[in-house]
Coordinates of C-alpha atoms (C1' of nucleotides) in Angstrom, one line a residue:
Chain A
X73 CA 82.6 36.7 -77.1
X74 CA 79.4 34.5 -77.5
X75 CA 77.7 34.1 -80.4
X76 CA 74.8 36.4 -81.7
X77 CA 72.2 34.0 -81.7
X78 CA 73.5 33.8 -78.0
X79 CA 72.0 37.1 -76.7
X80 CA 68.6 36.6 -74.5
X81 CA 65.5 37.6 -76.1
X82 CA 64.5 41.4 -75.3
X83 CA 61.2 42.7 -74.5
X84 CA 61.3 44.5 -77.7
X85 CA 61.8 41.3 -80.0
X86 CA 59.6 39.2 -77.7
X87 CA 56.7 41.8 -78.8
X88 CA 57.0 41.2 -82.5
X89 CA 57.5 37.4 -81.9
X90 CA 54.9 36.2 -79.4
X91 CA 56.6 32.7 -79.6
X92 CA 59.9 31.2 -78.8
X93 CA 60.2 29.9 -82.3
X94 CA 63.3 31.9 -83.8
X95 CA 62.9 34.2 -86.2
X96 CA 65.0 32.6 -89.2
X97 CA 62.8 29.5 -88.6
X98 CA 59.6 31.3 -89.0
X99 CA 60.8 33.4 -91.9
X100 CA 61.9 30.6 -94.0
X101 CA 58.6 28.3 -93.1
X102 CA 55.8 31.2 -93.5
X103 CA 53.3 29.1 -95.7
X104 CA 53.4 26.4 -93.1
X105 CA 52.6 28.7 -89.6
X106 CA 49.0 29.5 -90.0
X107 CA 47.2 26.7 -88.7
X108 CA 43.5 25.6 -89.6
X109 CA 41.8 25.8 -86.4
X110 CA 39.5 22.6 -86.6
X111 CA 40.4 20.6 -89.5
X112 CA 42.4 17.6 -87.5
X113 CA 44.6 16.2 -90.3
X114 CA 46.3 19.6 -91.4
X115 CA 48.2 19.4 -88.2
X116 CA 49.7 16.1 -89.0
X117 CA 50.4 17.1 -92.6
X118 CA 52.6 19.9 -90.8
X119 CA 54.1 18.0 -88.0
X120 CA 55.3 15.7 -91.2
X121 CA 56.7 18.4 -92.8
X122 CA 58.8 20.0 -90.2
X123 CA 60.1 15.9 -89.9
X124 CA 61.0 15.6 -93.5
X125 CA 63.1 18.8 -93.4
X126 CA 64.6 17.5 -90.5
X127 CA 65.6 14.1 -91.4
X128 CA 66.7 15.8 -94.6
X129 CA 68.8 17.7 -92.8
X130 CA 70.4 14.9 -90.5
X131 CA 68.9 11.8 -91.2
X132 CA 67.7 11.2 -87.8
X133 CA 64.6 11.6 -87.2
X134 CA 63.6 9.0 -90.4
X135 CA 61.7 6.9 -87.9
X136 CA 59.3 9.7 -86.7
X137 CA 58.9 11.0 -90.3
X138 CA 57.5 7.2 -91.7
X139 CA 55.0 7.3 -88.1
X140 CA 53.4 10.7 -88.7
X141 CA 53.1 10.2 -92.2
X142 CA 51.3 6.9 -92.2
X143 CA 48.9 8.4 -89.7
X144 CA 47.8 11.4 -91.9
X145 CA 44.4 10.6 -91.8
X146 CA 43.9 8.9 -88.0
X147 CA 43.5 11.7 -85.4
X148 CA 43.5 8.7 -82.8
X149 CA 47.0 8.0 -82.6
X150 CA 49.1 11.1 -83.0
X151 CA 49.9 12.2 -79.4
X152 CA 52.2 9.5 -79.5
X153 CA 53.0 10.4 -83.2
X154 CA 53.8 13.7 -81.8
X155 CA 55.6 13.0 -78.6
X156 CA 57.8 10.7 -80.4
X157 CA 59.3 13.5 -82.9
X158 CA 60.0 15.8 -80.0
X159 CA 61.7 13.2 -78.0
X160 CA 63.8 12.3 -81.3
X161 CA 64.5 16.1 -81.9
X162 CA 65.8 16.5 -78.4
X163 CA 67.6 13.8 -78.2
X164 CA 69.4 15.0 -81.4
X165 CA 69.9 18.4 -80.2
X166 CA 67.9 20.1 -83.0
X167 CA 66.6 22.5 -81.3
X168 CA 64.9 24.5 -83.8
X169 CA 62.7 21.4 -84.8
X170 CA 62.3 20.3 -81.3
X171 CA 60.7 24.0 -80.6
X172 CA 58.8 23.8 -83.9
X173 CA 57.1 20.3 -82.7
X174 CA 56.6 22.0 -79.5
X175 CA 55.0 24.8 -80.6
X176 CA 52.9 22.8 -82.4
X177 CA 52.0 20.3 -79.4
X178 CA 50.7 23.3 -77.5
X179 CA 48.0 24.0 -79.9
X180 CA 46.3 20.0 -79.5
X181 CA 43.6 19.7 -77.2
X182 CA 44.8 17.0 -75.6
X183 CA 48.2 19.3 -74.6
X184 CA 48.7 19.5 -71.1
X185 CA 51.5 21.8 -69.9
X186 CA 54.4 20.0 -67.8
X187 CA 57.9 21.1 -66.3
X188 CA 59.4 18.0 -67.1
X189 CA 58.8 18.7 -71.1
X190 CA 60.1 22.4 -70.0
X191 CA 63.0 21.4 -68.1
X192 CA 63.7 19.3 -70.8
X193 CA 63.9 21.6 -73.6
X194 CA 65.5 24.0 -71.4
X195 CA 68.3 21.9 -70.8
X196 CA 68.9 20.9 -74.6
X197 CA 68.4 25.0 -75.4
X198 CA 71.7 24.9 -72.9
X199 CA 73.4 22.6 -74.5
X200 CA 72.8 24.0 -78.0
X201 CA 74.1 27.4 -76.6
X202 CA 70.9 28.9 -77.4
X203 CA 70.4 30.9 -74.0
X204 CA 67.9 33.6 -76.0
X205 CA 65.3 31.0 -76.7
X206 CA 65.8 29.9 -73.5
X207 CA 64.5 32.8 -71.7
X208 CA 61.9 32.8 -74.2
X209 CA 60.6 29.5 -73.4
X210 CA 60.4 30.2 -69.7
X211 CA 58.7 33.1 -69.7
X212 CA 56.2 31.1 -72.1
X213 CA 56.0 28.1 -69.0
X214 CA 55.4 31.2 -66.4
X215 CA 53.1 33.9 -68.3
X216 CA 51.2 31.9 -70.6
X217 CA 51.1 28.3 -68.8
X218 CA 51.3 29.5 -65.5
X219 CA 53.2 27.1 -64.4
X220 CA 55.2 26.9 -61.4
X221 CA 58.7 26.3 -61.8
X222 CA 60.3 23.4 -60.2
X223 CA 64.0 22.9 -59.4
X224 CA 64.9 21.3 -62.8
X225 CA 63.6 23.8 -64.6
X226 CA 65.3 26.5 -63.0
X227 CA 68.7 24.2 -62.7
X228 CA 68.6 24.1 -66.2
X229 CA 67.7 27.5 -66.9
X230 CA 71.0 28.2 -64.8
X231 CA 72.8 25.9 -67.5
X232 CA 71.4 27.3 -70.4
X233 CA 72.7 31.1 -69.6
X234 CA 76.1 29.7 -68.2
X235 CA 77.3 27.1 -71.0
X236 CA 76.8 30.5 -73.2
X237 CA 79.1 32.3 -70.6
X238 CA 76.5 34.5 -69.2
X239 CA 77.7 33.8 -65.8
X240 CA 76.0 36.8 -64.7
X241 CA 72.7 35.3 -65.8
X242 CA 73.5 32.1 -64.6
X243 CA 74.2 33.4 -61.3
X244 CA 71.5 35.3 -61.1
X245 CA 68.7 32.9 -61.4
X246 CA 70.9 31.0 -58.6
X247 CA 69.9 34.0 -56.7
X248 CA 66.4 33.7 -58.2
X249 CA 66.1 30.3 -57.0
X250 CA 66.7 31.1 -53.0
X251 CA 63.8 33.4 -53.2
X252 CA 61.4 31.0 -54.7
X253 CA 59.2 28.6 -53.1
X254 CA 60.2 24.9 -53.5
X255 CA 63.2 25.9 -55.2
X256 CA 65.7 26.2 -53.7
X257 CA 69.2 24.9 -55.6
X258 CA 70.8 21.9 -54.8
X259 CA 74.0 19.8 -55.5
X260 CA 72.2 19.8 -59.4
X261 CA 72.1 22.8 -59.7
X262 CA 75.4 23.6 -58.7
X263 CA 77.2 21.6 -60.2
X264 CA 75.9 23.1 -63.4
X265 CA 77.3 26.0 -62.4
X266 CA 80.6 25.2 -61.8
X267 CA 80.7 23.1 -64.6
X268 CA 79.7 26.2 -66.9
X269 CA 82.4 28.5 -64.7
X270 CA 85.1 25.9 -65.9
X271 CA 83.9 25.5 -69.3
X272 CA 84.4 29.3 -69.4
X273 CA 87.2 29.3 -67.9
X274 CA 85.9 31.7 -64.8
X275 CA 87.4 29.4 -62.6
X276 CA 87.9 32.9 -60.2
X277 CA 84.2 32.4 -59.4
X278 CA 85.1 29.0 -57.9
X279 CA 85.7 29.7 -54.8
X280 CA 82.6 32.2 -54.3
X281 CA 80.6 29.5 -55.3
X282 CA 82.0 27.0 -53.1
X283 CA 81.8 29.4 -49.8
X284 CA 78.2 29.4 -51.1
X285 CA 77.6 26.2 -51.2
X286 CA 78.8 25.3 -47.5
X287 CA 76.4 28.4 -46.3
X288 CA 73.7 26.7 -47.9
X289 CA 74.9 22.9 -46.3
X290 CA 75.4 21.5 -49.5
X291 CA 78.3 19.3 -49.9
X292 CA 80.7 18.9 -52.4
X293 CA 80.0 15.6 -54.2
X294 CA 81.8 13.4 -56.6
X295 CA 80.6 15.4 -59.9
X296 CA 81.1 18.5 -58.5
X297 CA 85.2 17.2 -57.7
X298 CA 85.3 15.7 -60.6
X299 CA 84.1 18.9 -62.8
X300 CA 86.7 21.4 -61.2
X301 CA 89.1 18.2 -61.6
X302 CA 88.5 18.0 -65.2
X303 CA 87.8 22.5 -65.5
X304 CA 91.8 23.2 -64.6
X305 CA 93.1 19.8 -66.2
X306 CA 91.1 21.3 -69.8
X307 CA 92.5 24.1 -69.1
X308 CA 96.3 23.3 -68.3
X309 CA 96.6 24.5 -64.7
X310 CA 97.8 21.6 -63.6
X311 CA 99.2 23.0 -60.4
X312 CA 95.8 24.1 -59.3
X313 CA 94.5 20.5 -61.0
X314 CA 96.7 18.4 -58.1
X315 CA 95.4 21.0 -55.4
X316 CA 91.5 20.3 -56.6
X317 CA 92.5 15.7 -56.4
X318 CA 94.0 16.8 -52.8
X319 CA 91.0 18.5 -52.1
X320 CA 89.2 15.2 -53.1
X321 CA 90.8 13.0 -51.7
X322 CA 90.7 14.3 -48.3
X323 CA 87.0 15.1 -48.7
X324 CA 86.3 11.1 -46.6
X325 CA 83.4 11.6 -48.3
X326 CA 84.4 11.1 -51.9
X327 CA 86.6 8.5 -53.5
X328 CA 87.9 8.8 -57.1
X329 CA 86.2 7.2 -59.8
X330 CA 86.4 6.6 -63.4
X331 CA 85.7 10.5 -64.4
X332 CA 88.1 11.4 -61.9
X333 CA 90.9 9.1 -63.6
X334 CA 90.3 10.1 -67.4
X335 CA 90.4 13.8 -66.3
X336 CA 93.5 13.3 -64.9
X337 CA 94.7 11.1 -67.6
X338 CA 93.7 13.5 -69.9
X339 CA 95.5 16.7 -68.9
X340 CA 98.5 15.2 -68.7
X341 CA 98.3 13.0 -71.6
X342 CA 97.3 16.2 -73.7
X343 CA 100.3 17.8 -72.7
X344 CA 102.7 15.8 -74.1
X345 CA 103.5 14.7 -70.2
X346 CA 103.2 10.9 -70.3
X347 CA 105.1 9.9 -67.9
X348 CA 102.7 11.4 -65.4
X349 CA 100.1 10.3 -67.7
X350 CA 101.5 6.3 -67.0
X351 CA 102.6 7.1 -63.7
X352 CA 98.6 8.1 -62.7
X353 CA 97.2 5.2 -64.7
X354 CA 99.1 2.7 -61.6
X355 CA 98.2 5.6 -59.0
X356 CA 94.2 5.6 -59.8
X357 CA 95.1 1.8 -60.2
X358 CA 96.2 1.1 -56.7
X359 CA 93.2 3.3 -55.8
X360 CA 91.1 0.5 -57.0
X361 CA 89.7 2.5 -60.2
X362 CA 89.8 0.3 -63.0
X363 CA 91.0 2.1 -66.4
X364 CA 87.6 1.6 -69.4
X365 CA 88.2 1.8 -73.0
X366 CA 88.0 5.9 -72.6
X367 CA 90.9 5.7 -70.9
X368 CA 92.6 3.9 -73.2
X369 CA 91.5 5.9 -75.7
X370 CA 92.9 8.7 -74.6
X371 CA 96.1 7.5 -73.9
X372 CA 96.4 6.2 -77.4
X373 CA 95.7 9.9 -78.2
X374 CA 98.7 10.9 -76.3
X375 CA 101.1 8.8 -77.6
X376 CA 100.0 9.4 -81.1
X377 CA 100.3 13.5 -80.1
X378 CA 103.7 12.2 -78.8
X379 CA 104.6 10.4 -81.9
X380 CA 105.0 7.6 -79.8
X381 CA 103.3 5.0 -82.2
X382 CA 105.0 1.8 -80.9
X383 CA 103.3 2.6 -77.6
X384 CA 100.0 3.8 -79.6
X385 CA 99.9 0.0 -81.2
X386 CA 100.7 -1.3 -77.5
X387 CA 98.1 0.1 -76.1
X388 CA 95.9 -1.6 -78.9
X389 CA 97.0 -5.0 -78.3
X390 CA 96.7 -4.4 -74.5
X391 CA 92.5 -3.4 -74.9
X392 CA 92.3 -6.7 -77.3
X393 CA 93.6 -8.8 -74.2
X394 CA 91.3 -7.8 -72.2
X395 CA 88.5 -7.6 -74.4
X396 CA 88.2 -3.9 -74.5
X397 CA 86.4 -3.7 -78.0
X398 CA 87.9 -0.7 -79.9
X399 CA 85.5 1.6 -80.5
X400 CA 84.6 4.0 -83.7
X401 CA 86.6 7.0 -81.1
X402 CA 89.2 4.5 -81.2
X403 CA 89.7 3.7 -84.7
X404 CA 89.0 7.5 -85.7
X405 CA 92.3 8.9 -82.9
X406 CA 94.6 6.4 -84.6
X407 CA 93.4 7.3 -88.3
X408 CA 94.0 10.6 -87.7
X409 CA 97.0 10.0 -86.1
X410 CA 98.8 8.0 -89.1
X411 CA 97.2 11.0 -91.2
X412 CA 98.5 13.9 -89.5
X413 CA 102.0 12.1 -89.9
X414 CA 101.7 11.2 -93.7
X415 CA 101.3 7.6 -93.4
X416 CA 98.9 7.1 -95.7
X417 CA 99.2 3.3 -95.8
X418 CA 98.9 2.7 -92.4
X419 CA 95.8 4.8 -91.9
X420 CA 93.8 2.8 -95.0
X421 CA 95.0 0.0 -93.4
X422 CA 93.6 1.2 -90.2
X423 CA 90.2 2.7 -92.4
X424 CA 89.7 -1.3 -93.4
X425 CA 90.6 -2.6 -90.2
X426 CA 87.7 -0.7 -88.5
X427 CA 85.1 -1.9 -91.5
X428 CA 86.3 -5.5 -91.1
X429 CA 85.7 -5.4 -87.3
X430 CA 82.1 -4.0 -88.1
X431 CA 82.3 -0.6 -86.2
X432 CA 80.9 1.9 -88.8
X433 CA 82.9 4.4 -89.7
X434 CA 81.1 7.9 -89.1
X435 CA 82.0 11.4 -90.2
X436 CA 84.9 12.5 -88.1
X437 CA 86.2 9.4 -89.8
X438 CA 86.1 10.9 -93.1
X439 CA 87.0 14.0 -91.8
X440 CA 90.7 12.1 -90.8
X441 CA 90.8 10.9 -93.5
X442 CA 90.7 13.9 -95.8
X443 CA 93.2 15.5 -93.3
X444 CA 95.5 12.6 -94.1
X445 CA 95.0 12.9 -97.7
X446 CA 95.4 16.8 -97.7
X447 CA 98.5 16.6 -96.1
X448 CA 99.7 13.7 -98.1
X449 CA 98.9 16.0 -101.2
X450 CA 96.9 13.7 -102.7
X451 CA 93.4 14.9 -103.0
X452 CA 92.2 13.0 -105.9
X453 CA 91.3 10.1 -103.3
X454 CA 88.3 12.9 -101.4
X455 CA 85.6 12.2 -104.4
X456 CA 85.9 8.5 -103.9
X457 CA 85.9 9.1 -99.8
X458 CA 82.3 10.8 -100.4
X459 CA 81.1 8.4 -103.0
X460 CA 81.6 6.0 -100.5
X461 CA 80.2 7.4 -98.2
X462 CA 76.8 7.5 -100.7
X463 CA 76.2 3.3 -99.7
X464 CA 76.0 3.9 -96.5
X465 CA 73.7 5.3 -93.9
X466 CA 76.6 7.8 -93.2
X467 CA 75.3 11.6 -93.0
X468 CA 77.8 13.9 -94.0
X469 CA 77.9 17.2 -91.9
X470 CA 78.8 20.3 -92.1
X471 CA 82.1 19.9 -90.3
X472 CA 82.8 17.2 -92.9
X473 CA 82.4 19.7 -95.8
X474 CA 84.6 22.1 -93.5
X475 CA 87.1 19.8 -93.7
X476 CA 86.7 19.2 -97.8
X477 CA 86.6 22.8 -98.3
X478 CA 89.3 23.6 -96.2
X479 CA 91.7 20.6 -98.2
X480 CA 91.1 22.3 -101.3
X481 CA 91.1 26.0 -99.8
X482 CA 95.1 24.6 -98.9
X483 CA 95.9 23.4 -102.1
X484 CA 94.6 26.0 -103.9
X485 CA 92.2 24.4 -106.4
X486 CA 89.7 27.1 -105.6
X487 CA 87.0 25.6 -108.8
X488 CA 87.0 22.3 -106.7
X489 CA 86.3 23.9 -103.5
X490 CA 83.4 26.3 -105.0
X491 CA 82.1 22.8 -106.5
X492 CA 82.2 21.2 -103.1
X493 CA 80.5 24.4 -101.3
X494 CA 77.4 23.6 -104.0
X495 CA 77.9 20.1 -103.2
X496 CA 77.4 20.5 -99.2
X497 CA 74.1 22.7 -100.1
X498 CA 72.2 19.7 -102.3
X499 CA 73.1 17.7 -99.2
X500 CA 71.6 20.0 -97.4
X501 CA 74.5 20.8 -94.9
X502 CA 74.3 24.4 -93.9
X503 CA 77.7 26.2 -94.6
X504 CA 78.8 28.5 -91.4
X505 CA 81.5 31.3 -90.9
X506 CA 84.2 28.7 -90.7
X507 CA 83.5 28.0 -94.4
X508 CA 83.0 31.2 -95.7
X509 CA 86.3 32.5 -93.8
X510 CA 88.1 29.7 -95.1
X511 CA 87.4 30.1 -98.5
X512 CA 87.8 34.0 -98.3
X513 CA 91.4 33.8 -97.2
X514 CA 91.8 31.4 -100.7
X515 CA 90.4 33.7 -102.9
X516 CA 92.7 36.4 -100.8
X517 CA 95.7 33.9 -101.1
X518 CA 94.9 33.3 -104.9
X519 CA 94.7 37.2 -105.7
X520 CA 91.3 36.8 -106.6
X521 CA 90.5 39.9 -104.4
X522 CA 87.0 40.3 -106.6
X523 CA 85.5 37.0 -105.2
X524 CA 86.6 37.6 -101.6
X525 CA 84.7 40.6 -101.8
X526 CA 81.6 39.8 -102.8
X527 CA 81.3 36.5 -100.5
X528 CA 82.0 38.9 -97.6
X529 CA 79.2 40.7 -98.8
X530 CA 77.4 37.4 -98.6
X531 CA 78.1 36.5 -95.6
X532 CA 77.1 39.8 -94.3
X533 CA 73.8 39.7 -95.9
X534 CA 73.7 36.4 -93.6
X535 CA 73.8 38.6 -90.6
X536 CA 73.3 37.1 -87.3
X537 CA 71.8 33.7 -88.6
X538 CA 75.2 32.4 -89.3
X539 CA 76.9 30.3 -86.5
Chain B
dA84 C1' 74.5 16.0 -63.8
dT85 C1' 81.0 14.8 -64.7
dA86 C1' 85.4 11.6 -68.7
dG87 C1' 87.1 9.8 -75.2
dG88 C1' 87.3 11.5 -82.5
dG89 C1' 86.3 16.7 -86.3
dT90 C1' 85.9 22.1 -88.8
dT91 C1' 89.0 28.3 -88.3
dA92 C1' 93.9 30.8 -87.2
dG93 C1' 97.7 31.5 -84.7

DNA sequence: ATAGGGTTAG
């Protein structure tokens, strides 16, 4: 079920490849591993060039990129230089940079190993769904730092198996955790786990995990309500979604709060239910939890999903009174609302209406507006959307091109979408199965069995590096 | 630590 890159390193890979740097990475930047041993600038020259592949690649990390290559010739400075990039590559999820930098940290002299820098990367590897390099990196903290891990680190070692759906794994270094000095898990670490059982729908291991809780004295707080709240509300089991808010509420402990509401709001909304949807917005109200421009948010959502649009622009008019600024989520749900029902002119209206108020349009904007213009069936408006696009500090993505690709794919001008699949690789966005299947079922639909074929020998070649 | 926009195919 989880991806290939998703499988933990084994002892047999972990042989060839001392380091947690994947493979693919390594392969496709061989002239830059070996590192001069005392010459102190080569470093920086390297450190720069991972940066300027990855602010290519998302435009990011820009900043960092300028720093470290202005100090190419002061040694003095570039700890900070260095600490900098990894902090900007975590905090953008790019995991394979942030390991690279990493990597490349632990060879300075003045590198001192931490937890916090491992718990850290640990829990962005989670995040990423990268649950191989994971493992890698903590056995790298225990056998070759010798460091001692510390709650965090396990807590998000526990994350980084289970938002992959390796419950077992997740549960496991639970298990590890009572055995280990210092360790032991807490209300963190658990709700981690029961966060991850939701997100994978193993809401059977709920219980377990809650009997186990109580054994160890820990107490169900508001996160932990809130994450089984939101778990079955995601999920549509809205039955056992009332039973969890009972459960809540009669826990004196724990009062509702904002998360609570906007799960609540949210399952029902989703479902096309909003009357319960409206009557839970006065119920949280007369709880004393006040709604925030999420909530409204997702209600405009629901009404647009409802094709209730009168309500959708009511809603609008309701955050202006009370000076809830719309935000870029807002302007993006109605956008692709007016899209999805082929009202063009209201969603360029909309498209200007969010560049007038200054809230910068970003890609899943451009994405809705593709859809709209898809559907409408007039795709000679997408090259001007990405021209646009080309004055801005916009990024395009590789969901964007997704989208673009998948327009065409529909429509059948299969030269267009082959132009556009070159187009996404000068901008460096890195096409994925989604792409490649979509554009194999056009050349399918198109009787252009020949060029099906030999992209699904492409994509084979690909192998396991493709998402 | 938990809540709000997007990409497939059915």
């Amino acid at each position: 079920m989880h991806s290939p890159a998703g499988c933990p390193a084994t002892t047999s890979s972990r042989a060839i490849r001392p380091s947690f740097v994947p493979m693919a990475q390594r392969g496709s930047r061989g002239r830059e591993q070996r590192l001069p041993s005392s010459s102190s600038s080569a470093p920086d020259a390297e450190l720069a060039s991972i940066l300027r592949a990855e602010a290519a690649v998302s435009g990011v990390s820009r900043k960092a990129t300028a720093a470290v290559s202005q100090q190419q010739q002061s040694t003095r400075l570039w700890p900070r230089a260095v600490l900098e990039a990894l902090d900007s590559a975590v905090a953008s999820c790019h995991w394979e940079s942030a390991l690279e930098i990493f990597e490349l940290m632990r060879k300075q002299r003045w590198y001192e190993p931490r937890t916090r820098t491992y718990a850290r990367l640990l829990m962005m590897l989670g995040k990423c769904r990268q649950p191989g390099p994971a493992a890698a990196l903590f056995r790298v903290m225990l056998s070759e730092e010798r460091l001692a891990p510390t709650v965090d680190v396990y807590t998000a070692l526990v994350g980084a198996y289970g938002y992959s759906g390796m419950l077992d794994e997740a549960l496991a270094t639970v298990e590890l955790m009572k055995g280990a000095a210092d360790c032991k898990p807490d209300e963190y670490t658990f709700s981690i786990l029961i966060n991850c059982c939701c997100k994978s729908r193993r809401f059977d291991l709920i219980p377990p995990v809650l009997d186990e809780m109580s054994y160890l004295g820990i107490g169900c707080n508001v996160v932990i309500h809130n994450a089984i709240i939101d778990g079955y509300g995601k999920a549509g089991m809205l039955a056992e979604m009332g039973t969890a808010l009972c459960n809540m509420l009669e826990d004196g402990d724990n009062v509702p709060d904002i998360y609570t509401m906007n799960s609540i709001i949210w399952a029902y909304g989703n479902r096309g239910r909003v009357d319960d949807m409206e009557k839970w917005y006065s119920e949280f109200q007369l709880m004393g939890v006040e709604p925030d421009s999420r909530t409204f948010n997702i209600m405009i959502k629901s009404y647009g999903k409802a094709n209730m649009h009168e309500k959708m622009m009511m809603v609008l008019k309701y955050m202006k009174r009370r000076f809830f600024s719309p935000t870029a989520a807002t302007f993006n749900i109605i956008i692709e609302c007016f899209g999805r029902a082929g009202d063009i002119e209201k969603m360029e209206y909309y498209f200007r209406l969010m560049k007038i108020q200054g809230i910068k349009p970003n890609p899943i904007t451009y994405c809705s507006l593709v859809n709209g213009y898809s559907k409408a069936g007039i795709l000679d408006k997408v090259p001007a959307i990405i021209r646009q696009t080309e004055n801005t500090d916009v990024v395009l993505d590789t969901p964007f091109f997704n989208c673009v690709i998948n327009a065409y794919a529909k429509s059948g001008d299969i030269k267009i979408m082959e132009e556009m699949l070159q187009l996404m690789k000068e901008k460096k966005c890195k096409p994925g199965k989604v792409i490649y299947t979509t554009m194999i079922q056009a050349y399918i639909a198109h009787g252009m069995d020949e060029a099906a074929k030999l992209l699904e020998i492409e994509v084979d070649s690909f192998g396991n590096r493709l998402l």
